[in-house]
Tab-separated table of C-alpha atoms and ligand atoms in Angstrom:
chain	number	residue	atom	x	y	z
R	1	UNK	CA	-33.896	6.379	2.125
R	2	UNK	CA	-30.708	4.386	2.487
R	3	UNK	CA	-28.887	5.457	5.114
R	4	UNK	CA	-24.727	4.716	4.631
R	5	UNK	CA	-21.753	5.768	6.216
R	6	UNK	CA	-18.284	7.881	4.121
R	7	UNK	CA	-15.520	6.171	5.257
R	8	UNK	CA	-13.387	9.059	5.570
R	9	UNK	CA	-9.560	8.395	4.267
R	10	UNK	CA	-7.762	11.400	5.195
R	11	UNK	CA	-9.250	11.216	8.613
R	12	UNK	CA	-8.184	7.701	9.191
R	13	UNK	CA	-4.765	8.565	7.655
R	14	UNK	CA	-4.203	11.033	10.184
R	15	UNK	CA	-4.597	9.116	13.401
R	16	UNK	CA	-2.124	6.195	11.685
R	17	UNK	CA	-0.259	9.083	10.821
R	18	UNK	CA	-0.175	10.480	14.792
R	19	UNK	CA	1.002	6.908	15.719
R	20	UNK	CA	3.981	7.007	13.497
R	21	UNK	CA	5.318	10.145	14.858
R	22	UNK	CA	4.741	9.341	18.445
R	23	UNK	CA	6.945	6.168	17.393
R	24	UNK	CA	9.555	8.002	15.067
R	25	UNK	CA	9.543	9.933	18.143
R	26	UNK	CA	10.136	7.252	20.518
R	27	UNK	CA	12.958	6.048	18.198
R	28	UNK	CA	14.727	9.391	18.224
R	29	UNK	CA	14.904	8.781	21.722
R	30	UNK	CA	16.953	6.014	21.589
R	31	UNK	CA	19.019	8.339	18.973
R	32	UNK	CA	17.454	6.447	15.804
R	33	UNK	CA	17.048	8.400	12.889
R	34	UNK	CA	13.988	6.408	10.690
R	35	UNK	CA	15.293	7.236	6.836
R	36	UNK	CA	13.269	6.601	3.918
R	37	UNK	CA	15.090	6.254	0.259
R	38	UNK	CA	13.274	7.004	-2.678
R	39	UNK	CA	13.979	6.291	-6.237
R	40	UNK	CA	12.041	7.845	-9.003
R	41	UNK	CA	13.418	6.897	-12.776
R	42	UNK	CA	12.706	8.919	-15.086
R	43	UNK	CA	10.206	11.406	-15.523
R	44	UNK	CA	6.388	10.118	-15.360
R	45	UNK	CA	3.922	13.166	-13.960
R	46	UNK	CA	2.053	10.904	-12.180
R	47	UNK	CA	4.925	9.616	-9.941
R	48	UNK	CA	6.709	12.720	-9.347
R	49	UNK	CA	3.489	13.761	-7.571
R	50	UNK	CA	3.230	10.581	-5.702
R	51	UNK	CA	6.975	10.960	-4.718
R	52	UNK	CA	6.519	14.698	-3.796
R	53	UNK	CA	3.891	13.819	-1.678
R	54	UNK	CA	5.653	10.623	-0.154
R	55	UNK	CA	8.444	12.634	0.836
R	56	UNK	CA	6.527	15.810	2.234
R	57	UNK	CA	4.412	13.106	4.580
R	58	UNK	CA	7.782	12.200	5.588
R	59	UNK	CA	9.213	15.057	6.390
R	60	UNK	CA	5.884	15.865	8.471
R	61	UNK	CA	6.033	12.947	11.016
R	62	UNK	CA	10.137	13.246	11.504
R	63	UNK	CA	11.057	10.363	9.061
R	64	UNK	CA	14.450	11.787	6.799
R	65	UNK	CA	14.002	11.092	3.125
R	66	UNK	CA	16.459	10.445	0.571
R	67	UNK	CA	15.036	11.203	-3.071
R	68	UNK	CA	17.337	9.723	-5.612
R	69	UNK	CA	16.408	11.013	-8.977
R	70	UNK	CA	17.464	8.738	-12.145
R	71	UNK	CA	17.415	9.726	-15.657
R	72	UNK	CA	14.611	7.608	-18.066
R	73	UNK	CA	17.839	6.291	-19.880
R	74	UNK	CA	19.228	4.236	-16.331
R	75	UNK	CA	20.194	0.985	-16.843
R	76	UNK	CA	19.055	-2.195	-15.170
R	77	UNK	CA	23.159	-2.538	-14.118
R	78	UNK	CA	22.912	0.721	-12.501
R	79	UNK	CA	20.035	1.053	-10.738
R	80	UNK	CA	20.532	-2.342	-9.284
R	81	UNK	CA	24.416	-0.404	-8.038
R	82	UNK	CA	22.350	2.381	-6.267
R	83	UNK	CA	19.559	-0.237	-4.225
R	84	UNK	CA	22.976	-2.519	-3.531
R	85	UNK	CA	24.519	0.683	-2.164
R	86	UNK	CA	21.090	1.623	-0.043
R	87	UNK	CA	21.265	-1.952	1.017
R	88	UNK	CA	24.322	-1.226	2.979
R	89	UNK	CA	24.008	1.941	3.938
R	90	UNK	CA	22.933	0.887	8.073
R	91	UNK	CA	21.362	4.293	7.766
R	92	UNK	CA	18.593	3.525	5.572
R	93	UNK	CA	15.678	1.767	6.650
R	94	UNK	CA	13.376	2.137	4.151
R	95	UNK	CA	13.806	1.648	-0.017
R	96	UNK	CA	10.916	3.005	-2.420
R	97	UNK	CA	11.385	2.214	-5.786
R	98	UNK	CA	8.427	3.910	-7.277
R	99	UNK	CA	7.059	2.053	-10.128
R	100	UNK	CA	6.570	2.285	-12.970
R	101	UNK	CA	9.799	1.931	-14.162
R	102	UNK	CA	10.931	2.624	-17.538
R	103	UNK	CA	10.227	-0.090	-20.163
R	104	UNK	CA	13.704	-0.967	-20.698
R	105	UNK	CA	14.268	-2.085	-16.474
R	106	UNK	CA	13.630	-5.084	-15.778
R	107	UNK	CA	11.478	-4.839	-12.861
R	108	UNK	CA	11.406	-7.889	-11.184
R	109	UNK	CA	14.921	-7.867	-10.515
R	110	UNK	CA	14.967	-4.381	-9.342
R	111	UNK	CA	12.509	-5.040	-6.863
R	112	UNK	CA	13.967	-8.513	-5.562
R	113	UNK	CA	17.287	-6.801	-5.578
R	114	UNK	CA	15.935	-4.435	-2.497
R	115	UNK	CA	17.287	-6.281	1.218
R	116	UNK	CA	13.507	-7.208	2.067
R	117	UNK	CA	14.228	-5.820	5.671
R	118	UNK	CA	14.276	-2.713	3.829
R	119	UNK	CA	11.379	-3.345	1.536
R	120	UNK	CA	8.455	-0.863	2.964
R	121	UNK	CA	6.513	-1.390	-0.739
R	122	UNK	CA	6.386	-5.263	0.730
R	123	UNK	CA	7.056	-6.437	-2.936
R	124	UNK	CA	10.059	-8.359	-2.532
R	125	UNK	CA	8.958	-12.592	-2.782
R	126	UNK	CA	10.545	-13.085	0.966
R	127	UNK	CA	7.808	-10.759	2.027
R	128	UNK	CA	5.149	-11.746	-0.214
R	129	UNK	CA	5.945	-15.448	0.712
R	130	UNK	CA	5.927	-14.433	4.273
R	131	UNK	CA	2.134	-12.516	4.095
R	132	UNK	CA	1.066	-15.437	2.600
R	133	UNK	CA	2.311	-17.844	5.123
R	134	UNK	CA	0.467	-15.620	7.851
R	135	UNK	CA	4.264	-14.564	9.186
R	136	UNK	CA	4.284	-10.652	10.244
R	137	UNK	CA	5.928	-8.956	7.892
R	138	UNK	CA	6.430	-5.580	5.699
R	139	UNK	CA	2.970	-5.868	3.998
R	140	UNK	CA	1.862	-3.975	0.876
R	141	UNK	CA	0.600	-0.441	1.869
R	142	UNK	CA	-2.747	-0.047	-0.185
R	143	UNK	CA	-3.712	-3.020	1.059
R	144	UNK	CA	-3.016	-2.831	4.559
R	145	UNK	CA	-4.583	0.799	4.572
R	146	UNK	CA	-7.336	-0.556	2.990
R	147	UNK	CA	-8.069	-3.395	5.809
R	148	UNK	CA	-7.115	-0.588	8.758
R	149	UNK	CA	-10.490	1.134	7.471
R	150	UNK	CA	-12.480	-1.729	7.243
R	151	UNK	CA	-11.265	-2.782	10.388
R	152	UNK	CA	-12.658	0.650	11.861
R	153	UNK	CA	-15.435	0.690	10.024
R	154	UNK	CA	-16.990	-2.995	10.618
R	155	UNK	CA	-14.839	-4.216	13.472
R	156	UNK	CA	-14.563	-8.022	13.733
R	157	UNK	CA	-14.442	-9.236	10.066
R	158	UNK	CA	-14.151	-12.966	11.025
R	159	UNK	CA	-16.641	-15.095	9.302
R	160	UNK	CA	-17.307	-12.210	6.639
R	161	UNK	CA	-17.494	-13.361	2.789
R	162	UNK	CA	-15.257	-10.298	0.976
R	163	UNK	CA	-14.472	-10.174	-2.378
R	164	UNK	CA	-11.808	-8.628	-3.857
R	165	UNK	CA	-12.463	-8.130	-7.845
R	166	UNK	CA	-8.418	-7.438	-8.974
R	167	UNK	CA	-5.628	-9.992	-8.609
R	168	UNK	CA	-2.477	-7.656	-9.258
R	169	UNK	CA	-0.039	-8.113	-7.016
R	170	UNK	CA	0.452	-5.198	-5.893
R	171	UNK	CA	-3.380	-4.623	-4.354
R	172	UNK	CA	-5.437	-7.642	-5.059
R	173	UNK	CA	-3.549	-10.701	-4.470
R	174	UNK	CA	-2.461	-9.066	-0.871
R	175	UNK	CA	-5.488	-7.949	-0.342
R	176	UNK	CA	-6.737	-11.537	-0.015
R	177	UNK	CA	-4.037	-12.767	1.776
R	178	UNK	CA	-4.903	-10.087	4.519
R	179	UNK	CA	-8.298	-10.872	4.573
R	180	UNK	CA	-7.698	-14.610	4.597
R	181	UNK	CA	-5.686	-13.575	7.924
R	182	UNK	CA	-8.710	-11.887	9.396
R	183	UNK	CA	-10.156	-14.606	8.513
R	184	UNK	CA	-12.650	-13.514	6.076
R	185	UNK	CA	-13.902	-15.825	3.213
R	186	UNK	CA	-12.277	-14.692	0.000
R	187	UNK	CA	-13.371	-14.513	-2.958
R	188	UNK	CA	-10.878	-12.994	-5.592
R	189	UNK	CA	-12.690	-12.179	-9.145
R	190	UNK	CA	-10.673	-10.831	-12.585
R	191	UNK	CA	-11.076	-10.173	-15.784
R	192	UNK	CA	-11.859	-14.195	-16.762
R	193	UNK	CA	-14.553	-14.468	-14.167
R	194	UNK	CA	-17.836	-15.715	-15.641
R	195	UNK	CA	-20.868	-13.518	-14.121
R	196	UNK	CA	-18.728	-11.339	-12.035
R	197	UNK	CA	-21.726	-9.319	-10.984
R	198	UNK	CA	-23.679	-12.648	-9.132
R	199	UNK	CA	-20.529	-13.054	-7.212
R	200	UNK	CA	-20.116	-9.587	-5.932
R	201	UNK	CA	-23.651	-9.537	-4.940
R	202	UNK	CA	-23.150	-12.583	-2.415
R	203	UNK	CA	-20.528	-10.560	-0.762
R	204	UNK	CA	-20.482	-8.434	2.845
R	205	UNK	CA	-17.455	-6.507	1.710
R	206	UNK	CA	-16.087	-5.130	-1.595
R	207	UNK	CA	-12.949	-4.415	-2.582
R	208	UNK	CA	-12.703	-3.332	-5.885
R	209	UNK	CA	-9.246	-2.546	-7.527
R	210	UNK	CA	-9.404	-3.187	-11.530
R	211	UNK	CA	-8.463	0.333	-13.111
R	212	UNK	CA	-12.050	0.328	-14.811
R	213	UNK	CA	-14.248	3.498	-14.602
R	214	UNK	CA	-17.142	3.273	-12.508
R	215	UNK	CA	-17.361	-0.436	-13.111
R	216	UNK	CA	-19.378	-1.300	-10.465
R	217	UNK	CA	-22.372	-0.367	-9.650
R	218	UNK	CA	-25.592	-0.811	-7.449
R	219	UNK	CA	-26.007	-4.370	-9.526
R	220	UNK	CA	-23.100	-5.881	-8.260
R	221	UNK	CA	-23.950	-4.921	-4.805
R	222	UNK	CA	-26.351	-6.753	-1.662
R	223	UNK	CA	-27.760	-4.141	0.553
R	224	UNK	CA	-25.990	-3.670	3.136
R	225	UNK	CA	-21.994	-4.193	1.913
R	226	UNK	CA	-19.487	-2.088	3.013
R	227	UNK	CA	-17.464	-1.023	-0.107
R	228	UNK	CA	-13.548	0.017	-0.854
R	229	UNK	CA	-12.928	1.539	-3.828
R	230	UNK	CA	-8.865	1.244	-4.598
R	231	UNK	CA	-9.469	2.390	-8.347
R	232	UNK	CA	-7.803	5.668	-9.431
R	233	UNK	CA	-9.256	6.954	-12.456
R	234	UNK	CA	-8.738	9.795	-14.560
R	235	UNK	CA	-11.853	11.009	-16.667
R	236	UNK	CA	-13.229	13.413	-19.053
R	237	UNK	CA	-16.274	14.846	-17.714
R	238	UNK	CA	-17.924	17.506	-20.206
R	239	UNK	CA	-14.390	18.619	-20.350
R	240	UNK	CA	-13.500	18.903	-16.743
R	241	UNK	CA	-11.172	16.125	-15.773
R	242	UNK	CA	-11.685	14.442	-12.613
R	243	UNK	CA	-10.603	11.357	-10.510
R	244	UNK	CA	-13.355	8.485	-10.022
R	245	UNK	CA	-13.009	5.348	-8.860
R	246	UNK	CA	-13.497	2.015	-9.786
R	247	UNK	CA	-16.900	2.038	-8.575
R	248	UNK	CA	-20.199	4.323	-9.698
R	249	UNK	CA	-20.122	6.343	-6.229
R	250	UNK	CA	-23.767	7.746	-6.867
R	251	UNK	CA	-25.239	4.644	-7.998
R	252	UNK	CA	-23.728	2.600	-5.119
R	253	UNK	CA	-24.869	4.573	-2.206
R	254	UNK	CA	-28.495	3.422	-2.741
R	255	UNK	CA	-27.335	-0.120	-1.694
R	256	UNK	CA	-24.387	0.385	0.771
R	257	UNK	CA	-23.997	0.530	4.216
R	258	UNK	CA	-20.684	2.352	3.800
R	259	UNK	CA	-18.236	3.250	1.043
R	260	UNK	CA	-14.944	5.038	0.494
R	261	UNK	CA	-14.879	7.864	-1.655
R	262	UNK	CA	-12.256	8.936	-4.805
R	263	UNK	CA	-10.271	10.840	-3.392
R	264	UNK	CA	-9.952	10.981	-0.034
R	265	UNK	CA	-10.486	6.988	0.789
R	266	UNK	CA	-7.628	5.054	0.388
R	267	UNK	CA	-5.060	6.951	-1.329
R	268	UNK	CA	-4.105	8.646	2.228
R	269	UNK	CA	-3.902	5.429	3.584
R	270	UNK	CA	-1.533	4.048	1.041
R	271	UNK	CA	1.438	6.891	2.128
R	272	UNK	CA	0.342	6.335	5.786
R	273	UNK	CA	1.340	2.754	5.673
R	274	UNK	CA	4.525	3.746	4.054
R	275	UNK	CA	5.115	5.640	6.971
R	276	UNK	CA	4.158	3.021	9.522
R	277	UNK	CA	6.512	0.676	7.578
R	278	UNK	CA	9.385	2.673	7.514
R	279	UNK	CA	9.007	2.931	11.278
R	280	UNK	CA	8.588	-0.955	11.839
R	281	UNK	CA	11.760	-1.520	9.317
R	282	UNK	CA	13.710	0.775	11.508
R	283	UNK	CA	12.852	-0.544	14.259
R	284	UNK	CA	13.156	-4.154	13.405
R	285	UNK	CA	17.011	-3.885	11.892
R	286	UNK	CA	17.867	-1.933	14.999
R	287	UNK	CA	16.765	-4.981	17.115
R	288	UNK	CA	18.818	-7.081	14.536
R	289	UNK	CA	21.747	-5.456	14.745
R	290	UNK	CA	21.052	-5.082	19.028
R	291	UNK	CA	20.853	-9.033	19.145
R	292	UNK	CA	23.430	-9.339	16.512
R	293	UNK	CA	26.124	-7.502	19.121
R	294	UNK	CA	24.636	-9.398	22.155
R	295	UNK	CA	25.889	-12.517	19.784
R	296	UNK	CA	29.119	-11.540	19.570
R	297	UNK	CA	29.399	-10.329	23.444
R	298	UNK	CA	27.741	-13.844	24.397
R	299	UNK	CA	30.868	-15.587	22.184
R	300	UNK	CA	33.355	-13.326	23.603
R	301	UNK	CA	32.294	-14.011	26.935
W	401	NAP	P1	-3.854	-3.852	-12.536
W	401	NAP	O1	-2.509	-4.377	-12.253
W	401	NAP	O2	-4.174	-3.324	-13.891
W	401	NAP	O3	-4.913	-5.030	-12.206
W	401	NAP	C1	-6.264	-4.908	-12.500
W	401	NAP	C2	-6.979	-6.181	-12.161
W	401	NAP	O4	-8.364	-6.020	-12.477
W	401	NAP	C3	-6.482	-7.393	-12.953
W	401	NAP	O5	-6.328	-8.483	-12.069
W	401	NAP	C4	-7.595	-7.648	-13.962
W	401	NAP	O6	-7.784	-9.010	-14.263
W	401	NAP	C5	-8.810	-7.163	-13.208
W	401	NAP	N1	-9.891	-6.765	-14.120
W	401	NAP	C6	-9.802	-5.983	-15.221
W	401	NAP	N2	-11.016	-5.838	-15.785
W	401	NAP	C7	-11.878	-6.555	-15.031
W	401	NAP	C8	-13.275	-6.807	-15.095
W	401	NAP	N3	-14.026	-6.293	-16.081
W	401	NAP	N4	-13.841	-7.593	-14.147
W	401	NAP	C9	-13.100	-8.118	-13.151
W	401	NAP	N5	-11.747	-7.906	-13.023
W	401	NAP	C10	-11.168	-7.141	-13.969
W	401	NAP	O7	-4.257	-2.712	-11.515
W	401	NAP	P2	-3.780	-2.424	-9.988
W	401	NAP	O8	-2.378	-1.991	-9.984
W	401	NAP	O9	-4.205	-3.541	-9.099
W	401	NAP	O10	-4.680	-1.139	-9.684
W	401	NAP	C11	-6.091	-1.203	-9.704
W	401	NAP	C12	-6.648	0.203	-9.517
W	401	NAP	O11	-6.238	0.672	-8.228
W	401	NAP	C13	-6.116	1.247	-10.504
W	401	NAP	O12	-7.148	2.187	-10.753
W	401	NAP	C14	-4.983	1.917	-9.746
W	401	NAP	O13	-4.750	3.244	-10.184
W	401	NAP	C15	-5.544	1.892	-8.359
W	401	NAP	N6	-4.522	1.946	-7.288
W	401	NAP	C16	-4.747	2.812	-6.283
W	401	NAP	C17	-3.862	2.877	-5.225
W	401	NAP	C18	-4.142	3.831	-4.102
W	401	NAP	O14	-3.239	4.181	-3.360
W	401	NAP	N7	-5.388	4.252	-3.920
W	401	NAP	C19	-2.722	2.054	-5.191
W	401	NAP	C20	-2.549	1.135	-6.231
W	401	NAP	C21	-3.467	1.082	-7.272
W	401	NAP	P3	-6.669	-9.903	-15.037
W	401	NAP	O15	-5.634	-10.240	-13.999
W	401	NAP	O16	-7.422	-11.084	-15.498
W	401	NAP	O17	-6.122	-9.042	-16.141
């Protein structure tokens, strides 16, 4: 029988989780307050649970949260006022805008609007320039959760060959860019890749993040690959609905030498990473604004 390892989410979540509280801590020393914004427009199910949850994780490891609740009905105009006013409010470090938006918002400009110092999502083009460059900066949460647990799980990944199947920009196009940077060998496959399946199979790590039900399965895998499922699904099943992934857990295991499960693989490691970036944003403006007044004492002086 094939033996595989669970790569366990929640536990992995907590020890980033311990980190950024022994650092929030550290901050609160130095009588730095980390604060997290959050905007929610409008009134989607879905992402007043994720918000509720973002804000509860942040309450738990001594980061303040600001929730800022807009109607559906908010204009472009006026939500751009409220980031412009969380821009400049030195008390802020960190700006959510939890998406989706409304149809009407044009997000694009919502999201470039946020001060990318600020930008914990890592969305805004200065830091999606920046990730792609190989600079360090505020990277995308799911996928920087996602390589922290393949990190732990297959240590050095230089010289791998992952593929990512999903080029959105929020996981898949990141994704690749971080595993270009631990220097893997990336393959990124979407929905206009010929023979998707022959590719996967050539690959030592997975990431799958397409929004497709069980997609793949033990046919797209080589024995041995260690698999991340990013896919959050909501099913049907006999009429119990459930969450599965992107990828057919059962069939899977028979060729893996370790997988995440849905839930409980990466979604804790998304809100962790929000966490740890909230941190690093505080702590990087308050080093700004520390070498900003050693500026102005240098010029006095
Ligand atoms: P998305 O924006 O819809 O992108 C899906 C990608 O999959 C697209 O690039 C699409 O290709 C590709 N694709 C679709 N069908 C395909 C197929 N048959 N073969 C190969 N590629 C295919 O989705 P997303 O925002 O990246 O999210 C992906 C999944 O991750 C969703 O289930 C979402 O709920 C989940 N998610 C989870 C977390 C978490 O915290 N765990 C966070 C974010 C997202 P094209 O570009 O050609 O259309």
């Amino acid at each position: 029988m094939n033996t595989h390892t669970l790569i366990d989410g929640k536990a992995a979540a907590a020890r980033v989780l311990v980190q950024v509280r022994k650092d929030v801590d550290r901050l609160r020393e130095q009588a730095i307050q980390p604060a997290l914004a959050v905007i929610l427009v409008g009134g989607d199910p879905a992402s007043q649970v994720y918000v509720r949850n973002k804000i509860l994780r942040a309450e738990e490891v001594g980061i303040r949260s600001v929730e800022h609740r807009l109607t559906t009905d908010t204009s472009t105009e006026q939500l751009l006022n409220l980031i412009a006013s969380l821009n400049a409010d030195r008390s802020i470090h960190g700006i959510l805008l939890q998406l989706p938006l409304p149809a009407h918002i044009d997000e694009l400009r919502a999201l470039q609007a946020i001060d990318p110092d600020k930008d914990v999502d890592g969305f805004h083009s200065e830091n999606v320039g920046g990730l792609s460059q190989g600079r360090a900066v505020l990277a995308p949460c799911t996928p920087s959760g996602c390589l922290y647990l393949l990190e732990q799980t297959c240590g050095d990944l230089r010289g791998k060959h992952a593929v990512v199947i999903g080029r959105s920009n929020i996981v898949g196009k990141p994704m690749a860019a971080l595993l270009l940077q631990a220097d893997c060998s990336v393959t990124v496959l979407h929905s206009r890749s010929p023979n998707p399946q022959a590719l996967c199979r050539q690959a030592d790590i997975v990431i799958a993040a397409v929004g497709r039900p069980r997609l793949i399965d033990a046919s797209w895998l080589k024995p041995g690959a260690v698999v991340i499922d990013v896919g959050i699904n909501r099913i049907d099943d006999d009429g119990r609905s459930r969450l599965v992934g992107d990828v057919d857990f059962d069939s899977a295991l028979t060729q893996v030498a370790a997988i995440t499960p849905v839930p409980g693989g990466v979604g804790p490691m998304t809100i962790a990473f929000l966490m740890k970036n909230t941190v690093t944003a505080a702590l990087n403006q308050h080093q700004a604004q520390r070498s900003q007044s050693e500026a102005v004492c240098h010029s006095i002086y």
